[in-house]
Amino acid sequence: NAGVTQTPKFRILKIGQSMTLQCTQDMNHNYMYWYRQDPGMGLKLIYYSVGAGITDKGEVPNGYNVSRSTTEDFPLRLELAAPSQTSVYFCASIPDRGFTEAFFGQGTRLTVV
Amino acid sequence: AQKVTQAQTEISVVEKEDVTLDCVYETRDTTYYLFWYKQPPSGELVFLIRRNSFDEQNEISGRYSWNFQKSTSSFNFTITASQVVDSAVYFCALSDPTNAGKSTFGDGTTLTVKP
């Protein structure tokens, strides 16, 4: 059981470039989340989805876009990368709103130079 | 708005000492969830515990114990007889029970356990 898989694990982007962070879960979870973790800080919610075709903004959505065309996949798109988006990105999923444990991916470390 | 405060930025102890990590939260919700996560140096997030706001029973799991006090809005975490492998960043988090994965995290406490 792979759980939540994020790709890539590391990436360096130049200012103004775009990229998509991939997140896939094989547990048939309805709820999925994208968080970012800046150095020395806790996680902040970027976007989340409660099911295929449904997404909503979190605390820090500016500069990002998401889509949820399938239950399994929840990609995060960065348009016009900026140094402020240098961070570690975590994807997470839960089966439903009353879960007992969140399943996190291993994280993607992104540096924008 | 929800807020989680972990006032202890860094704690250093010697192996076998007991250590308590503090967590204070703010929320207007009458029901909510509280969590603790561990982030070892390798970077992944490890779920430790979830507590419902209506369940104030303290919990013990091996060397770990949690003290939830609704009256003081605190959810403290104690490691008994600490070990070097406990060295990590520990996060406390708070979430709305209507969307439990939508969490507000504290900034974390870095625990270093020295041999």
mmCIF file of C-alpha atoms in Angstrom:
data_model
loop_
_atom_site.group_PDB
_atom_site.id
_atom_site.type_symbol
_atom_site.label_atom_id
_atom_site.label_comp_id
_atom_site.label_asym_id
_atom_site.label_seq_id
_atom_site.Cartn_x
_atom_site.Cartn_y
_atom_site.Cartn_z
ATOM 1 C CA ASN A 1 0.000 0.000 0.000
ATOM 2 C CA ALA A 2 1.784 3.141 -1.243
ATOM 3 C CA GLY A 3 -0.354 5.660 0.680
ATOM 4 C CA VAL A 4 0.215 9.274 -0.434
ATOM 5 C CA THR A 5 2.894 9.734 -3.066
ATOM 6 C CA GLN A 6 4.383 13.091 -3.989
ATOM 7 C CA THR A 7 6.627 13.846 -6.936
ATOM 8 C CA PRO A 8 9.153 15.262 -7.340
ATOM 9 C CA LYS A 9 10.967 15.122 -3.986
ATOM 10 C CA PHE A 10 13.233 18.045 -4.808
ATOM 11 C CA ARG A 11 13.091 20.797 -7.421
ATOM 12 C CA ILE A 12 14.867 24.043 -8.147
ATOM 13 C CA LEU A 13 12.933 26.580 -10.193
ATOM 14 C CA LYS A 14 13.949 29.893 -11.644
ATOM 15 C CA ILE A 15 11.856 32.952 -10.925
ATOM 16 C CA GLY A 16 8.932 33.119 -13.335
ATOM 17 C CA GLN A 17 8.928 29.439 -14.228
ATOM 18 C CA SER A 18 5.904 27.232 -13.675
ATOM 19 C CA MET A 19 5.583 23.693 -12.429
ATOM 20 C CA THR A 20 3.113 21.141 -11.138
ATOM 21 C CA LEU A 21 3.601 19.225 -7.925
ATOM 22 C CA GLN A 22 1.987 15.822 -8.181
ATOM 23 C CA CYS A 23 0.085 14.077 -5.403
ATOM 24 C CA THR A 24 -1.520 10.651 -5.713
ATOM 25 C CA GLN A 25 -3.193 8.494 -3.091
ATOM 26 C CA ASP A 26 -4.299 4.896 -3.509
ATOM 27 C CA MET A 27 -6.565 4.682 -0.458
ATOM 28 C CA ASN A 28 -9.728 5.985 -2.148
ATOM 29 C CA HIS A 29 -9.795 8.974 0.199
ATOM 30 C CA ASN A 30 -12.247 11.731 -0.596
ATOM 31 C CA TYR A 31 -10.498 14.558 1.238
ATOM 32 C CA MET A 32 -7.111 15.835 0.092
ATOM 33 C CA TYR A 33 -4.993 18.799 1.145
ATOM 34 C CA TRP A 34 -1.939 20.806 0.166
ATOM 35 C CA TYR A 35 0.146 22.413 2.873
ATOM 36 C CA ARG A 36 3.368 24.384 2.759
ATOM 37 C CA GLN A 37 5.980 24.499 5.495
ATOM 38 C CA ASP A 38 8.357 27.433 5.588
ATOM 39 C CA PRO A 39 11.618 27.109 7.553
ATOM 40 C CA GLY A 40 11.034 27.097 11.303
ATOM 41 C CA MET A 41 7.293 27.300 10.899
ATOM 42 C CA GLY A 42 4.278 25.070 11.073
ATOM 43 C CA LEU A 43 2.231 23.959 8.103
ATOM 44 C CA LYS A 44 -0.138 26.334 6.386
ATOM 45 C CA LEU A 45 -3.041 25.141 4.258
ATOM 46 C CA ILE A 46 -2.933 26.172 0.595
ATOM 47 C CA TYR A 47 -5.909 24.354 -0.952
ATOM 48 C CA TYR A 48 -8.077 21.384 -0.200
ATOM 49 C CA SER A 49 -10.621 19.161 -1.896
ATOM 50 C CA VAL A 50 -13.529 17.188 -0.469
ATOM 51 C CA GLY A 51 -14.025 15.109 -3.591
ATOM 52 C CA ALA A 52 -13.470 14.925 -7.323
ATOM 53 C CA GLY A 53 -14.439 18.199 -8.970
ATOM 54 C CA ILE A 54 -14.571 20.140 -5.692
ATOM 55 C CA THR A 55 -11.757 22.373 -4.456
ATOM 56 C CA ASP A 56 -11.515 25.278 -2.061
ATOM 57 C CA LYS A 57 -8.957 27.786 -0.847
ATOM 58 C CA GLY A 58 -7.059 27.464 2.385
ATOM 59 C CA GLU A 59 -5.119 30.067 4.306
ATOM 60 C CA VAL A 60 -2.417 30.863 1.701
ATOM 61 C CA PRO A 61 -3.764 30.179 -1.829
ATOM 62 C CA ASN A 62 -2.210 33.092 -3.719
ATOM 63 C CA GLY A 63 0.156 32.010 -6.473
ATOM 64 C CA TYR A 64 -1.231 28.466 -6.655
ATOM 65 C CA ASN A 65 -3.940 26.550 -8.465
ATOM 66 C CA VAL A 66 -5.332 23.064 -8.006
ATOM 67 C CA SER A 67 -7.605 20.647 -9.782
ATOM 68 C CA ARG A 68 -9.257 17.391 -8.763
ATOM 69 C CA SER A 69 -10.422 15.438 -11.773
ATOM 70 C CA THR A 70 -10.098 12.036 -10.087
ATOM 71 C CA THR A 71 -10.311 10.748 -6.527
ATOM 72 C CA GLU A 72 -6.678 9.663 -6.649
ATOM 73 C CA ASP A 73 -4.915 12.783 -7.906
ATOM 74 C CA PHE A 74 -4.654 16.306 -6.537
ATOM 75 C CA PRO A 75 -1.959 18.282 -8.400
ATOM 76 C CA LEU A 76 -0.761 21.694 -7.239
ATOM 77 C CA ARG A 77 0.202 24.189 -9.926
ATOM 78 C CA LEU A 78 2.653 27.033 -9.368
ATOM 79 C CA GLU A 79 2.430 29.786 -11.949
ATOM 80 C CA LEU A 80 5.194 32.389 -12.216
ATOM 81 C CA ALA A 81 7.311 31.032 -9.356
ATOM 82 C CA ALA A 82 8.600 33.565 -6.834
ATOM 83 C CA PRO A 83 11.296 33.264 -4.116
ATOM 84 C CA SER A 84 8.518 33.494 -1.501
ATOM 85 C CA GLN A 85 7.298 30.107 -2.701
ATOM 86 C CA THR A 86 10.497 28.425 -1.575
ATOM 87 C CA SER A 87 9.154 25.904 0.903
ATOM 88 C CA VAL A 88 8.457 22.259 1.600
ATOM 89 C CA TYR A 89 5.094 21.175 0.252
ATOM 90 C CA PHE A 90 3.072 18.389 1.821
ATOM 91 C CA CYS A 91 0.068 16.626 0.422
ATOM 92 C CA ALA A 92 -2.303 14.831 2.785
ATOM 93 C CA SER A 93 -5.482 12.814 2.612
ATOM 94 C CA ILE A 94 -8.197 11.507 4.898
ATOM 95 C CA PRO A 95 -11.076 9.145 4.107
ATOM 96 C CA ASP A 96 -13.830 11.390 5.434
ATOM 97 C CA ARG A 97 -14.374 14.333 7.724
ATOM 98 C CA GLY A 98 -14.355 12.286 10.935
ATOM 99 C CA PHE A 99 -10.986 10.644 10.443
ATOM 100 C CA THR A 100 -8.625 9.429 13.122
ATOM 101 C CA GLU A 101 -5.355 9.860 11.256
ATOM 102 C CA ALA A 102 -4.130 12.059 8.428
ATOM 103 C CA PHE A 103 -1.906 10.458 5.819
ATOM 104 C CA PHE A 104 0.882 12.717 4.613
ATOM 105 C CA GLY A 105 3.173 12.385 1.646
ATOM 106 C CA GLN A 106 6.935 12.618 2.047
ATOM 107 C CA GLY A 107 7.014 16.231 0.945
ATOM 108 C CA THR A 108 8.449 18.156 -1.990
ATOM 109 C CA ARG A 109 11.286 20.557 -1.276
ATOM 110 C CA LEU A 110 11.046 23.462 -3.701
ATOM 111 C CA THR A 111 13.620 26.212 -4.091
ATOM 112 C CA VAL A 112 12.959 29.236 -6.292
ATOM 113 C CA VAL A 113 16.082 31.143 -7.318
ATOM 114 C CA ALA B 1 -10.131 32.430 13.717
ATOM 115 C CA GLN B 2 -8.220 29.499 15.101
ATOM 116 C CA LYS B 3 -4.767 29.801 16.577
ATOM 117 C CA VAL B 4 -2.257 27.364 18.054
ATOM 118 C CA THR B 5 0.655 28.559 20.165
ATOM 119 C CA GLN B 6 3.679 26.474 20.999
ATOM 120 C CA ALA B 7 5.662 28.871 23.143
ATOM 121 C CA GLN B 8 8.697 26.629 23.459
ATOM 122 C CA THR B 9 10.710 27.049 20.280
ATOM 123 C CA GLU B 10 13.534 24.713 21.311
ATOM 124 C CA ILE B 11 14.037 22.317 24.193
ATOM 125 C CA SER B 12 17.186 20.383 24.995
ATOM 126 C CA VAL B 13 17.285 17.543 27.502
ATOM 127 C CA VAL B 14 19.603 14.727 28.436
ATOM 128 C CA GLU B 15 18.542 11.182 27.715
ATOM 129 C CA LYS B 16 16.199 9.646 30.301
ATOM 130 C CA GLU B 17 14.861 13.006 31.425
ATOM 131 C CA ASP B 18 11.133 13.653 31.210
ATOM 132 C CA VAL B 19 10.046 16.541 29.004
ATOM 133 C CA THR B 20 6.730 18.318 28.474
ATOM 134 C CA LEU B 21 5.834 20.183 25.298
ATOM 135 C CA ASP B 22 3.203 22.862 25.731
ATOM 136 C CA CYS B 23 0.346 23.650 23.371
ATOM 137 C CA VAL B 24 -2.264 26.377 23.868
ATOM 138 C CA TYR B 25 -5.045 26.910 21.366
ATOM 139 C CA GLU B 26 -7.784 29.402 20.557
ATOM 140 C CA THR B 27 -11.046 28.614 18.813
ATOM 141 C CA ARG B 28 -14.644 29.784 18.848
ATOM 142 C CA ASP B 29 -15.883 26.323 17.969
ATOM 143 C CA THR B 30 -17.493 24.280 20.699
ATOM 144 C CA THR B 31 -16.338 21.046 19.128
ATOM 145 C CA TYR B 32 -12.951 20.536 17.540
ATOM 146 C CA TYR B 33 -10.054 18.142 17.158
ATOM 147 C CA LEU B 34 -6.540 18.489 18.513
ATOM 148 C CA PHE B 35 -3.500 16.672 17.184
ATOM 149 C CA TRP B 36 0.150 16.104 17.809
ATOM 150 C CA TYR B 37 2.552 15.281 14.976
ATOM 151 C CA LYS B 38 6.234 14.405 15.021
ATOM 152 C CA GLN B 39 8.631 15.520 12.285
ATOM 153 C CA PRO B 40 11.969 13.709 12.581
ATOM 154 C CA PRO B 41 15.102 15.018 10.827
ATOM 155 C CA SER B 42 14.167 13.010 7.744
ATOM 156 C CA GLY B 43 11.268 15.426 7.250
ATOM 157 C CA GLU B 44 8.152 13.290 7.100
ATOM 158 C CA LEU B 45 5.165 13.949 9.343
ATOM 159 C CA VAL B 46 4.188 11.240 11.782
ATOM 160 C CA PHE B 47 0.731 11.305 13.346
ATOM 161 C CA LEU B 48 0.852 10.762 17.126
ATOM 162 C CA ILE B 49 -2.614 11.403 18.507
ATOM 163 C CA ARG B 50 -6.016 12.942 17.905
ATOM 164 C CA ARG B 51 -8.210 14.205 20.731
ATOM 165 C CA ASN B 52 -11.879 15.216 20.468
ATOM 166 C CA SER B 53 -12.862 18.337 22.368
ATOM 167 C CA PHE B 54 -15.569 16.496 24.289
ATOM 168 C CA ASP B 55 -13.158 13.858 25.576
ATOM 169 C CA GLU B 56 -10.947 15.267 28.326
ATOM 170 C CA GLN B 57 -9.585 11.928 29.412
ATOM 171 C CA ASN B 58 -5.806 11.910 29.521
ATOM 172 C CA GLU B 59 -4.095 9.345 27.356
ATOM 173 C CA ILE B 60 -0.936 7.332 27.736
ATOM 174 C CA SER B 61 0.815 5.392 25.008
ATOM 175 C CA GLY B 62 4.059 3.848 26.118
ATOM 176 C CA ARG B 63 6.426 6.692 27.043
ATOM 177 C CA TYR B 64 4.040 9.281 25.620
ATOM 178 C CA SER B 65 1.201 10.931 27.506
ATOM 179 C CA TRP B 66 -1.149 13.777 26.754
ATOM 180 C CA ASN B 67 -2.907 16.159 29.128
ATOM 181 C CA PHE B 68 -5.954 17.889 27.646
ATOM 182 C CA GLN B 69 -7.487 20.680 29.733
ATOM 183 C CA LYS B 70 -10.390 22.427 28.067
ATOM 184 C CA SER B 71 -10.629 24.989 30.878
ATOM 185 C CA THR B 72 -7.183 26.341 30.034
ATOM 186 C CA SER B 73 -7.300 25.525 26.295
ATOM 187 C CA SER B 74 -4.186 23.434 26.578
ATOM 188 C CA PHE B 75 -3.132 20.101 25.145
ATOM 189 C CA ASN B 76 0.307 19.278 26.518
ATOM 190 C CA PHE B 77 2.499 16.367 25.511
ATOM 191 C CA THR B 78 4.909 14.595 27.868
ATOM 192 C CA ILE B 79 7.672 12.190 26.919
ATOM 193 C CA THR B 80 8.861 10.088 29.841
ATOM 194 C CA ALA B 81 12.442 8.806 29.941
ATOM 195 C CA SER B 82 13.358 10.549 26.713
ATOM 196 C CA GLN B 83 15.572 8.851 24.148
ATOM 197 C CA VAL B 84 17.835 10.189 21.431
ATOM 198 C CA VAL B 85 15.348 8.923 18.826
ATOM 199 C CA ASP B 86 12.780 11.334 20.246
ATOM 200 C CA SER B 87 14.781 14.230 18.789
ATOM 201 C CA ALA B 88 12.444 15.885 16.316
ATOM 202 C CA VAL B 89 10.155 18.828 15.738
ATOM 203 C CA TYR B 90 6.771 18.336 17.347
ATOM 204 C CA PHE B 91 3.667 20.096 16.078
ATOM 205 C CA CYS B 92 0.358 20.670 17.777
ATOM 206 C CA ALA B 93 -2.620 21.263 15.480
ATOM 207 C CA LEU B 94 -6.298 22.186 15.753
ATOM 208 C CA SER B 95 -9.068 21.463 13.284
ATOM 209 C CA ASP B 96 -12.727 21.937 12.594
ATOM 210 C CA PRO B 97 -14.582 18.618 13.001
ATOM 211 C CA THR B 98 -16.593 19.308 9.831
ATOM 212 C CA ASN B 99 -13.343 19.066 7.867
ATOM 213 C CA ALA B 100 -10.812 17.426 10.126
ATOM 214 C CA GLY B 101 -7.908 17.625 7.684
ATOM 215 C CA LYS B 102 -8.214 21.403 7.489
ATOM 216 C CA SER B 103 -5.854 22.062 10.360
ATOM 217 C CA THR B 104 -4.205 25.052 11.955
ATOM 218 C CA PHE B 105 -0.691 24.182 13.069
ATOM 219 C CA GLY B 106 1.539 25.676 15.712
ATOM 220 C CA ASP B 107 5.066 26.648 14.736
ATOM 221 C CA GLY B 108 6.496 23.572 16.392
ATOM 222 C CA THR B 109 8.895 22.766 19.216
ATOM 223 C CA THR B 110 12.314 21.401 18.350
ATOM 224 C CA LEU B 111 13.290 18.766 20.874
ATOM 225 C CA THR B 112 16.909 17.690 21.127
ATOM 226 C CA VAL B 113 17.711 14.727 23.327
ATOM 227 C CA LYS B 114 21.405 14.408 24.096
ATOM 228 C CA PRO B 115 23.009 11.096 25.021
#
